[in-house]
Amino acid sequence: MRVILERSNLLKSLNHVHRVVERRNTIPILSNVLLSTDGSSLELKATDLDLEVTEATPARVEQPGATTVPAHLLYDIVRKLSDGAEVMLRTDEDGTAMTVTSGRSSFRLQCLPQSDFPELSAGSFPHIFRLDSTALKGLIEKTQFAISTEETRYYLNGIFLHTHEVDGKLKLRSVATDGHRLARAEIDAPAGSEGMPGIIIPRKTVGELQKLVDDPDVAVTTELSDTKIRFTIGSVVLTSKLIDGTFPDYQRVIPTGNDKRLLIDRQSFAAAVDRVSTISSERGRAVKLSISEGQLTLTVNNPDSGSATEELAADYGSDPIEIGFNARYLLDVAGQLSSGDAEFLLADAGSPTLIRDTSDENTLYVLMPMRV
């Protein structure tokens, strides 16, 4: 194999694919990126056996071929080359090594054969639909913060994507929960998503996807089966296994009868929570909300370091209530809201609270209270 390409093109593609590769691998081939030529382009592919990313980048192919080299090493080399440089990749006759040449720099990397590289994207994907990247980005960003990191409940370690009928209209929903909080976002279901199975997209895949959907003008083609999902975003193709598990019936934890309505300026509230929680112990981080007519008082007590209180003006006309929440969770939800005001719908100190974005009826958040 012998190809010449722009350093910037190669770096951009390596940046997309090398992140999938784990730094420590017991299987040597999984530390490598597969490089293969196709007419006038170089295709790069990396996998961790659960997730695979491929991207084709323009190149001058002087001699076609394919090989695999250490992904992070190649990325570090290309990253340190001069801007605007051309890079030549050339394998030896016997295929055991590849030389990377740019200007006066030359590097020689050990290769592993292409035949050892695993294939993840095989199989059929019966459900296909297209989304614009802004819609997909919204579904991910509004819910991914609530994904559980607790490995024992592995079925919560991702975003649940499914269709749901609301008032006769089909919606595409994303839901994430860790048992203490829940986030739900939805958009009008795109054509082709009808009849799709409910799927759980793993946390690592969600993270990679989030980095790839930055361009608002790109349409994302989504293909899925019962066990895998594939996203095509411009020249990048991301294929992932799905979490094999059953997502809990989240509808049961979304309260419907919460009649105490609190309306509060979102930025003032977030800043006040951040200030008073400075004094809380990292372990508990509980903030008490004392709500009465026209006023909200935030209190934090820490036996080791002291206490803090702050008062805010609020739109509230129901019976007074005291309720505690994890400060980090309140800040996470406040960070997702786009409107000026946050709407809290409360029942009592021991029941889940519903939080809505006053300018976005397609998202909602549920927080479980803490004892304070």
PDB file of C-alpha atoms in Angstrom, residues 40-292:
ATOM      1  CA  SER A  40      -9.409   7.813  -4.536  1.00  0.00           C
ATOM      2  CA  SER A  41      -9.783   7.545  -0.768  1.00  0.00           C
ATOM      3  CA  LEU A  42      -8.319   5.982   2.356  1.00  0.00           C
ATOM      4  CA  GLU A  43     -10.785   4.303   4.703  1.00  0.00           C
ATOM      5  CA  LEU A  44     -10.010   4.160   8.421  1.00  0.00           C
ATOM      6  CA  LYS A  45     -11.793   1.778  10.769  1.00  0.00           C
ATOM      7  CA  ALA A  46     -11.503   1.187  14.534  1.00  0.00           C
ATOM      8  CA  THR A  47     -13.482  -1.007  16.928  1.00  0.00           C
ATOM      9  CA  ASP A  48     -13.678  -2.211  20.533  1.00  0.00           C
ATOM     10  CA  LEU A  49     -15.978  -5.140  19.520  1.00  0.00           C
ATOM     11  CA  ASP A  50     -19.045  -3.239  20.798  1.00  0.00           C
ATOM     12  CA  LEU A  51     -18.625  -0.091  18.742  1.00  0.00           C
ATOM     13  CA  GLU A  52     -17.109   0.506  15.302  1.00  0.00           C
ATOM     14  CA  VAL A  53     -16.353   3.793  13.553  1.00  0.00           C
ATOM     15  CA  THR A  54     -15.285   4.095   9.915  1.00  0.00           C
ATOM     16  CA  GLU A  55     -14.478   7.149   7.832  1.00  0.00           C
ATOM     17  CA  ALA A  56     -13.220   7.633   4.293  1.00  0.00           C
ATOM     18  CA  THR A  57     -10.946  10.567   3.525  1.00  0.00           C
ATOM     19  CA  PRO A  58      -9.655  11.810   0.117  1.00  0.00           C
ATOM     20  CA  ALA A  59      -6.219  10.446  -0.805  1.00  0.00           C
ATOM     21  CA  ARG A  60      -3.916   9.904  -3.785  1.00  0.00           C
ATOM     22  CA  VAL A  61      -3.686   6.136  -4.026  1.00  0.00           C
ATOM     23  CA  GLU A  62      -0.448   5.116  -5.750  1.00  0.00           C
ATOM     24  CA  GLN A  63      -0.647   1.476  -4.743  1.00  0.00           C
ATOM     25  CA  PRO A  64      -3.827  -0.057  -3.261  1.00  0.00           C
ATOM     26  CA  GLY A  65      -3.715  -2.263  -0.177  1.00  0.00           C
ATOM     27  CA  ALA A  66      -4.741  -2.625   3.457  1.00  0.00           C
ATOM     28  CA  THR A  67      -3.051  -3.009   6.834  1.00  0.00           C
ATOM     29  CA  THR A  68      -3.515  -2.209  10.534  1.00  0.00           C
ATOM     30  CA  VAL A  69      -1.272  -0.044  12.739  1.00  0.00           C
ATOM     31  CA  PRO A  70      -1.479   1.173  16.377  1.00  0.00           C
ATOM     32  CA  ALA A  71      -4.288   3.769  16.424  1.00  0.00           C
ATOM     33  CA  HIS A  72      -3.167   6.073  19.243  1.00  0.00           C
ATOM     34  CA  LEU A  73       0.450   6.038  18.050  1.00  0.00           C
ATOM     35  CA  LEU A  74      -0.504   7.012  14.484  1.00  0.00           C
ATOM     36  CA  TYR A  75      -2.831   9.729  15.809  1.00  0.00           C
ATOM     37  CA  ASP A  76      -0.084  11.193  18.027  1.00  0.00           C
ATOM     38  CA  ILE A  77       2.403  11.184  15.121  1.00  0.00           C
ATOM     39  CA  VAL A  78       0.026  12.913  12.682  1.00  0.00           C
ATOM     40  CA  ARG A  79      -1.063  15.421  15.355  1.00  0.00           C
ATOM     41  CA  LYS A  80       2.564  16.551  15.796  1.00  0.00           C
ATOM     42  CA  LEU A  81       3.282  16.980  12.079  1.00  0.00           C
ATOM     43  CA  SER A  82       3.350  20.482  10.533  1.00  0.00           C
ATOM     44  CA  ASP A  83       0.127  22.161   9.441  1.00  0.00           C
ATOM     45  CA  GLY A  84      -0.491  21.917   5.704  1.00  0.00           C
ATOM     46  CA  ALA A  85       1.948  19.029   5.287  1.00  0.00           C
ATOM     47  CA  GLU A  86       1.439  16.028   3.021  1.00  0.00           C
ATOM     48  CA  VAL A  87       1.727  12.579   4.576  1.00  0.00           C
ATOM     49  CA  MET A  88       2.774   9.419   2.780  1.00  0.00           C
ATOM     50  CA  LEU A  89       1.823   5.995   4.172  1.00  0.00           C
ATOM     51  CA  ARG A  90       3.759   3.094   2.651  1.00  0.00           C
ATOM     52  CA  THR A  91       3.850  -0.557   3.714  1.00  0.00           C
ATOM     53  CA  ASP A  92       6.834  -2.872   3.262  1.00  0.00           C
ATOM     54  CA  GLU A  93       6.764  -5.645   0.681  1.00  0.00           C
ATOM     55  CA  ASP A  94       6.098  -8.280   3.359  1.00  0.00           C
ATOM     56  CA  GLY A  95       3.420  -6.148   5.079  1.00  0.00           C
ATOM     57  CA  THR A  96       4.996  -6.312   8.552  1.00  0.00           C
ATOM     58  CA  ALA A  97       5.702  -2.564   8.855  1.00  0.00           C
ATOM     59  CA  MET A  98       4.422   0.785   7.580  1.00  0.00           C
ATOM     60  CA  THR A  99       6.468   3.937   7.054  1.00  0.00           C
ATOM     61  CA  VAL A 100       4.860   7.315   7.733  1.00  0.00           C
ATOM     62  CA  THR A 101       6.743  10.089   5.915  1.00  0.00           C
ATOM     63  CA  SER A 102       6.125  13.835   5.995  1.00  0.00           C
ATOM     64  CA  GLY A 103       8.770  16.386   4.987  1.00  0.00           C
ATOM     65  CA  ARG A 104      11.975  15.360   6.778  1.00  0.00           C
ATOM     66  CA  SER A 105      10.155  13.225   9.363  1.00  0.00           C
ATOM     67  CA  SER A 106       9.894   9.478   8.990  1.00  0.00           C
ATOM     68  CA  PHE A 107       8.326   6.919  11.334  1.00  0.00           C
ATOM     69  CA  ARG A 108       8.225   3.154  11.052  1.00  0.00           C
ATOM     70  CA  LEU A 109       5.274   1.344  12.686  1.00  0.00           C
ATOM     71  CA  GLN A 110       4.669  -2.363  13.236  1.00  0.00           C
ATOM     72  CA  CYS A 111       1.672  -3.768  11.346  1.00  0.00           C
ATOM     73  CA  LEU A 112      -0.762  -6.588  12.053  1.00  0.00           C
ATOM     74  CA  PRO A 113      -2.529  -8.297   9.123  1.00  0.00           C
ATOM     75  CA  GLN A 114      -5.868  -6.958   7.887  1.00  0.00           C
ATOM     76  CA  SER A 115      -7.343 -10.479   8.030  1.00  0.00           C
ATOM     77  CA  ASP A 116      -7.181 -10.418  11.868  1.00  0.00           C
ATOM     78  CA  PHE A 117      -9.362  -7.298  12.113  1.00  0.00           C
ATOM     79  CA  PRO A 118     -12.909  -8.033  13.391  1.00  0.00           C
ATOM     80  CA  GLU A 119     -15.998  -7.060  11.360  1.00  0.00           C
ATOM     81  CA  LEU A 120     -18.874  -5.572  13.364  1.00  0.00           C
ATOM     82  CA  SER A 121     -21.097  -3.996  10.707  1.00  0.00           C
ATOM     83  CA  ALA A 122     -22.207  -7.206   8.991  1.00  0.00           C
ATOM     84  CA  GLY A 123     -25.883  -8.204   9.030  1.00  0.00           C
ATOM     85  CA  SER A 124     -29.108  -6.576   7.880  1.00  0.00           C
ATOM     86  CA  PHE A 125     -30.675  -3.437   9.335  1.00  0.00           C
ATOM     87  CA  PRO A 126     -34.399  -3.634   8.527  1.00  0.00           C
ATOM     88  CA  HIS A 127     -35.440  -0.253   9.987  1.00  0.00           C
ATOM     89  CA  ILE A 128     -34.088   2.881   8.256  1.00  0.00           C
ATOM     90  CA  PHE A 129     -34.964   6.539   8.848  1.00  0.00           C
ATOM     91  CA  ARG A 130     -33.342   9.951   8.446  1.00  0.00           C
ATOM     92  CA  LEU A 131     -33.049  12.730  11.023  1.00  0.00           C
ATOM     93  CA  ASP A 132     -31.390  16.090  10.795  1.00  0.00           C
ATOM     94  CA  SER A 133     -28.430  16.248  13.141  1.00  0.00           C
ATOM     95  CA  THR A 134     -29.963  19.047  15.255  1.00  0.00           C
ATOM     96  CA  ALA A 135     -32.951  16.818  16.153  1.00  0.00           C
ATOM     97  CA  LEU A 136     -30.725  13.853  16.995  1.00  0.00           C
ATOM     98  CA  LYS A 137     -28.368  16.072  19.005  1.00  0.00           C
ATOM     99  CA  GLY A 138     -31.359  17.345  21.016  1.00  0.00           C
ATOM    100  CA  LEU A 139     -32.599  13.836  21.810  1.00  0.00           C
ATOM    101  CA  ILE A 140     -29.125  12.893  23.055  1.00  0.00           C
ATOM    102  CA  GLU A 141     -28.074  16.035  24.923  1.00  0.00           C
ATOM    103  CA  LYS A 142     -31.327  16.530  26.824  1.00  0.00           C
ATOM    104  CA  THR A 143     -31.207  13.000  28.274  1.00  0.00           C
ATOM    105  CA  GLN A 144     -27.638  11.639  28.353  1.00  0.00           C
ATOM    106  CA  PHE A 145     -26.729  13.265  31.709  1.00  0.00           C
ATOM    107  CA  ALA A 146     -29.235  10.944  33.451  1.00  0.00           C
ATOM    108  CA  ILE A 147     -27.673   7.692  32.152  1.00  0.00           C
ATOM    109  CA  SER A 148     -26.763   5.390  35.040  1.00  0.00           C
ATOM    110  CA  THR A 149     -23.107   4.517  35.678  1.00  0.00           C
ATOM    111  CA  GLU A 150     -24.015   1.602  37.955  1.00  0.00           C
ATOM    112  CA  GLU A 151     -22.824  -1.499  36.107  1.00  0.00           C
ATOM    113  CA  THR A 152     -25.084  -3.932  38.016  1.00  0.00           C
ATOM    114  CA  ARG A 153     -28.178  -2.365  36.405  1.00  0.00           C
ATOM    115  CA  TYR A 154     -26.642  -2.570  32.948  1.00  0.00           C
ATOM    116  CA  TYR A 155     -29.998  -1.953  31.207  1.00  0.00           C
ATOM    117  CA  LEU A 156     -29.885   1.628  32.558  1.00  0.00           C
ATOM    118  CA  ASN A 157     -26.377   2.250  31.117  1.00  0.00           C
ATOM    119  CA  GLY A 158     -27.719   3.891  27.978  1.00  0.00           C
ATOM    120  CA  ILE A 159     -30.493   5.885  26.295  1.00  0.00           C
ATOM    121  CA  PHE A 160     -33.790   4.135  25.564  1.00  0.00           C
ATOM    122  CA  LEU A 161     -34.906   5.125  22.044  1.00  0.00           C
ATOM    123  CA  HIS A 162     -38.413   4.152  20.963  1.00  0.00           C
ATOM    124  CA  THR A 163     -41.588   5.374  19.286  1.00  0.00           C
ATOM    125  CA  HIS A 164     -44.665   6.320  21.320  1.00  0.00           C
ATOM    126  CA  GLU A 165     -48.086   7.567  20.260  1.00  0.00           C
ATOM    127  CA  VAL A 166     -49.236  10.857  21.851  1.00  0.00           C
ATOM    128  CA  ASP A 167     -52.733  12.138  20.981  1.00  0.00           C
ATOM    129  CA  GLY A 168     -52.752  10.145  17.754  1.00  0.00           C
ATOM    130  CA  LYS A 169     -49.276  11.395  16.677  1.00  0.00           C
ATOM    131  CA  LEU A 170     -46.233   9.154  16.619  1.00  0.00           C
ATOM    132  CA  LYS A 171     -43.236  10.520  18.525  1.00  0.00           C
ATOM    133  CA  LEU A 172     -39.616   9.342  18.673  1.00  0.00           C
ATOM    134  CA  ARG A 173     -38.552   9.414  22.321  1.00  0.00           C
ATOM    135  CA  SER A 174     -35.264   9.227  24.172  1.00  0.00           C
ATOM    136  CA  VAL A 175     -35.311   8.369  27.877  1.00  0.00           C
ATOM    137  CA  ALA A 176     -32.533   7.934  30.440  1.00  0.00           C
ATOM    138  CA  THR A 177     -32.689   7.274  34.167  1.00  0.00           C
ATOM    139  CA  ASP A 178     -30.398   6.198  36.994  1.00  0.00           C
ATOM    140  CA  GLY A 179     -33.201   5.526  39.469  1.00  0.00           C
ATOM    141  CA  HIS A 180     -32.807   8.939  41.167  1.00  0.00           C
ATOM    142  CA  ARG A 181     -33.684  11.122  38.192  1.00  0.00           C
ATOM    143  CA  LEU A 182     -35.244  10.688  34.771  1.00  0.00           C
ATOM    144  CA  ALA A 183     -34.951  12.709  31.557  1.00  0.00           C
ATOM    145  CA  ARG A 184     -37.284  12.389  28.576  1.00  0.00           C
ATOM    146  CA  ALA A 185     -37.162  14.155  25.205  1.00  0.00           C
ATOM    147  CA  GLU A 186     -39.198  13.610  22.053  1.00  0.00           C
ATOM    148  CA  ILE A 187     -39.582  14.764  18.457  1.00  0.00           C
ATOM    149  CA  ASP A 188     -42.093  13.957  15.721  1.00  0.00           C
ATOM    150  CA  ALA A 189     -41.240  10.427  14.551  1.00  0.00           C
ATOM    151  CA  PRO A 190     -39.459  10.458  11.163  1.00  0.00           C
ATOM    152  CA  ALA A 191     -40.796   8.386   8.258  1.00  0.00           C
ATOM    153  CA  GLY A 192     -39.450   4.848   8.469  1.00  0.00           C
ATOM    154  CA  SER A 193     -39.342   4.664  12.272  1.00  0.00           C
ATOM    155  CA  GLU A 194     -42.839   3.141  12.510  1.00  0.00           C
ATOM    156  CA  GLY A 195     -42.690  -0.330  14.045  1.00  0.00           C
ATOM    157  CA  MET A 196     -39.062  -0.006  15.177  1.00  0.00           C
ATOM    158  CA  PRO A 197     -38.185  -1.985  18.312  1.00  0.00           C
ATOM    159  CA  GLY A 198     -37.439  -0.109  21.553  1.00  0.00           C
ATOM    160  CA  ILE A 199     -33.640  -0.111  21.829  1.00  0.00           C
ATOM    161  CA  ILE A 200     -31.021   0.868  24.451  1.00  0.00           C
ATOM    162  CA  ILE A 201     -28.007   2.703  22.982  1.00  0.00           C
ATOM    163  CA  PRO A 202     -24.910   2.213  25.219  1.00  0.00           C
ATOM    164  CA  ARG A 203     -23.331   5.140  27.075  1.00  0.00           C
ATOM    165  CA  LYS A 204     -20.030   5.016  25.130  1.00  0.00           C
ATOM    166  CA  THR A 205     -21.899   5.061  21.799  1.00  0.00           C
ATOM    167  CA  VAL A 206     -23.979   8.028  22.976  1.00  0.00           C
ATOM    168  CA  GLY A 207     -20.775   9.890  23.869  1.00  0.00           C
ATOM    169  CA  GLU A 208     -19.199   9.264  20.447  1.00  0.00           C
ATOM    170  CA  LEU A 209     -22.416  10.167  18.648  1.00  0.00           C
ATOM    171  CA  GLN A 210     -22.616  13.435  20.548  1.00  0.00           C
ATOM    172  CA  LYS A 211     -19.194  14.439  19.208  1.00  0.00           C
ATOM    173  CA  LEU A 212     -20.152  13.572  15.621  1.00  0.00           C
ATOM    174  CA  VAL A 213     -23.462  15.485  15.310  1.00  0.00           C
ATOM    175  CA  ASP A 214     -21.951  18.968  15.601  1.00  0.00           C
ATOM    176  CA  ASP A 215     -22.725  20.081  12.035  1.00  0.00           C
ATOM    177  CA  PRO A 216     -26.352  21.337  12.008  1.00  0.00           C
ATOM    178  CA  ASP A 217     -26.719  20.935   8.224  1.00  0.00           C
ATOM    179  CA  VAL A 218     -25.992  17.204   8.064  1.00  0.00           C
ATOM    180  CA  ALA A 219     -28.764  14.621   7.796  1.00  0.00           C
ATOM    181  CA  VAL A 220     -28.146  11.463   9.815  1.00  0.00           C
ATOM    182  CA  THR A 221     -29.228   8.135   8.380  1.00  0.00           C
ATOM    183  CA  THR A 222     -30.148   5.712  11.169  1.00  0.00           C
ATOM    184  CA  GLU A 223     -30.397   1.974  10.515  1.00  0.00           C
ATOM    185  CA  LEU A 224     -31.254  -0.537  13.199  1.00  0.00           C
ATOM    186  CA  SER A 225     -31.979  -4.164  13.948  1.00  0.00           C
ATOM    187  CA  ASP A 226     -32.826  -5.864  17.240  1.00  0.00           C
ATOM    188  CA  THR A 227     -29.147  -6.078  18.208  1.00  0.00           C
ATOM    189  CA  LYS A 228     -27.287  -3.266  16.386  1.00  0.00           C
ATOM    190  CA  ILE A 229     -27.637   0.356  15.286  1.00  0.00           C
ATOM    191  CA  ARG A 230     -25.755   2.207  12.552  1.00  0.00           C
ATOM    192  CA  PHE A 231     -25.521   5.977  12.082  1.00  0.00           C
ATOM    193  CA  THR A 232     -24.193   7.520   8.859  1.00  0.00           C
ATOM    194  CA  ILE A 233     -23.141  11.136   9.425  1.00  0.00           C
ATOM    195  CA  GLY A 234     -21.510  12.599   6.317  1.00  0.00           C
ATOM    196  CA  SER A 235     -18.414  10.469   5.662  1.00  0.00           C
ATOM    197  CA  VAL A 236     -18.489   8.825   9.118  1.00  0.00           C
ATOM    198  CA  VAL A 237     -20.274   5.541   9.807  1.00  0.00           C
ATOM    199  CA  LEU A 238     -20.761   4.505  13.444  1.00  0.00           C
ATOM    200  CA  THR A 239     -22.022   0.980  14.134  1.00  0.00           C
ATOM    201  CA  SER A 240     -22.793  -0.211  17.655  1.00  0.00           C
ATOM    202  CA  LYS A 241     -24.155  -3.200  19.472  1.00  0.00           C
ATOM    203  CA  LEU A 242     -27.232  -2.432  21.561  1.00  0.00           C
ATOM    204  CA  ILE A 243     -27.672  -3.236  25.258  1.00  0.00           C
ATOM    205  CA  ASP A 244     -29.417  -6.590  25.516  1.00  0.00           C
ATOM    206  CA  GLY A 245     -31.902  -5.877  28.276  1.00  0.00           C
ATOM    207  CA  THR A 246     -35.376  -4.563  29.060  1.00  0.00           C
ATOM    208  CA  PHE A 247     -35.721  -0.903  29.942  1.00  0.00           C
ATOM    209  CA  PRO A 248     -38.096  -0.408  32.893  1.00  0.00           C
ATOM    210  CA  ASP A 249     -41.603   1.014  32.450  1.00  0.00           C
ATOM    211  CA  TYR A 250     -40.560   4.629  32.959  1.00  0.00           C
ATOM    212  CA  GLN A 251     -44.123   5.938  32.506  1.00  0.00           C
ATOM    213  CA  ARG A 252     -44.968   4.672  35.990  1.00  0.00           C
ATOM    214  CA  VAL A 253     -42.536   7.058  37.691  1.00  0.00           C
ATOM    215  CA  ILE A 254     -43.642  10.191  35.830  1.00  0.00           C
ATOM    216  CA  PRO A 255     -46.102  11.874  38.228  1.00  0.00           C
ATOM    217  CA  THR A 256     -49.433  13.069  36.813  1.00  0.00           C
ATOM    218  CA  GLY A 257     -51.172  14.515  39.896  1.00  0.00           C
ATOM    219  CA  ASN A 258     -48.590  17.017  41.151  1.00  0.00           C
ATOM    220  CA  ASP A 259     -50.673  20.148  41.784  1.00  0.00           C
ATOM    221  CA  LYS A 260     -48.226  22.511  43.532  1.00  0.00           C
ATOM    222  CA  ARG A 261     -46.684  24.727  40.840  1.00  0.00           C
ATOM    223  CA  LEU A 262     -43.457  26.653  41.385  1.00  0.00           C
ATOM    224  CA  LEU A 263     -42.142  28.987  38.689  1.00  0.00           C
ATOM    225  CA  ILE A 264     -38.616  30.312  39.215  1.00  0.00           C
ATOM    226  CA  ASP A 265     -36.014  32.185  37.185  1.00  0.00           C
ATOM    227  CA  ARG A 266     -33.735  29.421  35.919  1.00  0.00           C
ATOM    228  CA  GLN A 267     -30.407  31.262  36.011  1.00  0.00           C
ATOM    229  CA  SER A 268     -30.973  32.786  39.452  1.00  0.00           C
ATOM    230  CA  PHE A 269     -32.028  29.394  40.787  1.00  0.00           C
ATOM    231  CA  ALA A 270     -29.000  27.559  39.333  1.00  0.00           C
ATOM    232  CA  ALA A 271     -26.601  30.208  40.670  1.00  0.00           C
ATOM    233  CA  ALA A 272     -28.181  30.059  44.142  1.00  0.00           C
ATOM    234  CA  VAL A 273     -28.019  26.230  44.247  1.00  0.00           C
ATOM    235  CA  ASP A 274     -24.375  26.400  43.189  1.00  0.00           C
ATOM    236  CA  ARG A 275     -23.560  28.928  45.910  1.00  0.00           C
ATOM    237  CA  VAL A 276     -25.277  27.235  48.864  1.00  0.00           C
ATOM    238  CA  SER A 277     -24.045  23.766  47.858  1.00  0.00           C
ATOM    239  CA  THR A 278     -20.452  24.976  48.257  1.00  0.00           C
ATOM    240  CA  ILE A 279     -20.793  24.196  51.962  1.00  0.00           C
ATOM    241  CA  SER A 280     -22.346  20.752  51.569  1.00  0.00           C
ATOM    242  CA  SER A 281     -20.340  17.586  51.997  1.00  0.00           C
ATOM    243  CA  GLU A 282     -19.490  15.978  48.656  1.00  0.00           C
ATOM    244  CA  ARG A 283     -21.134  12.754  49.782  1.00  0.00           C
ATOM    245  CA  GLY A 284     -24.627  14.077  50.467  1.00  0.00           C
ATOM    246  CA  ARG A 285     -24.935  17.345  48.567  1.00  0.00           C
ATOM    247  CA  ALA A 286     -28.557  17.781  49.716  1.00  0.00           C
ATOM    248  CA  VAL A 287     -30.206  21.183  49.319  1.00  0.00           C
ATOM    249  CA  LYS A 288     -33.463  21.900  51.157  1.00  0.00           C
ATOM    250  CA  LEU A 289     -36.056  23.930  49.273  1.00  0.00           C
ATOM    251  CA  SER A 290     -38.528  25.714  51.582  1.00  0.00           C
ATOM    252  CA  ILE A 291     -41.303  27.016  49.343  1.00  0.00           C
ATOM    253  CA  SER A 292     -44.004  29.428  50.464  1.00  0.00           C
TER     254      SER A 292
END
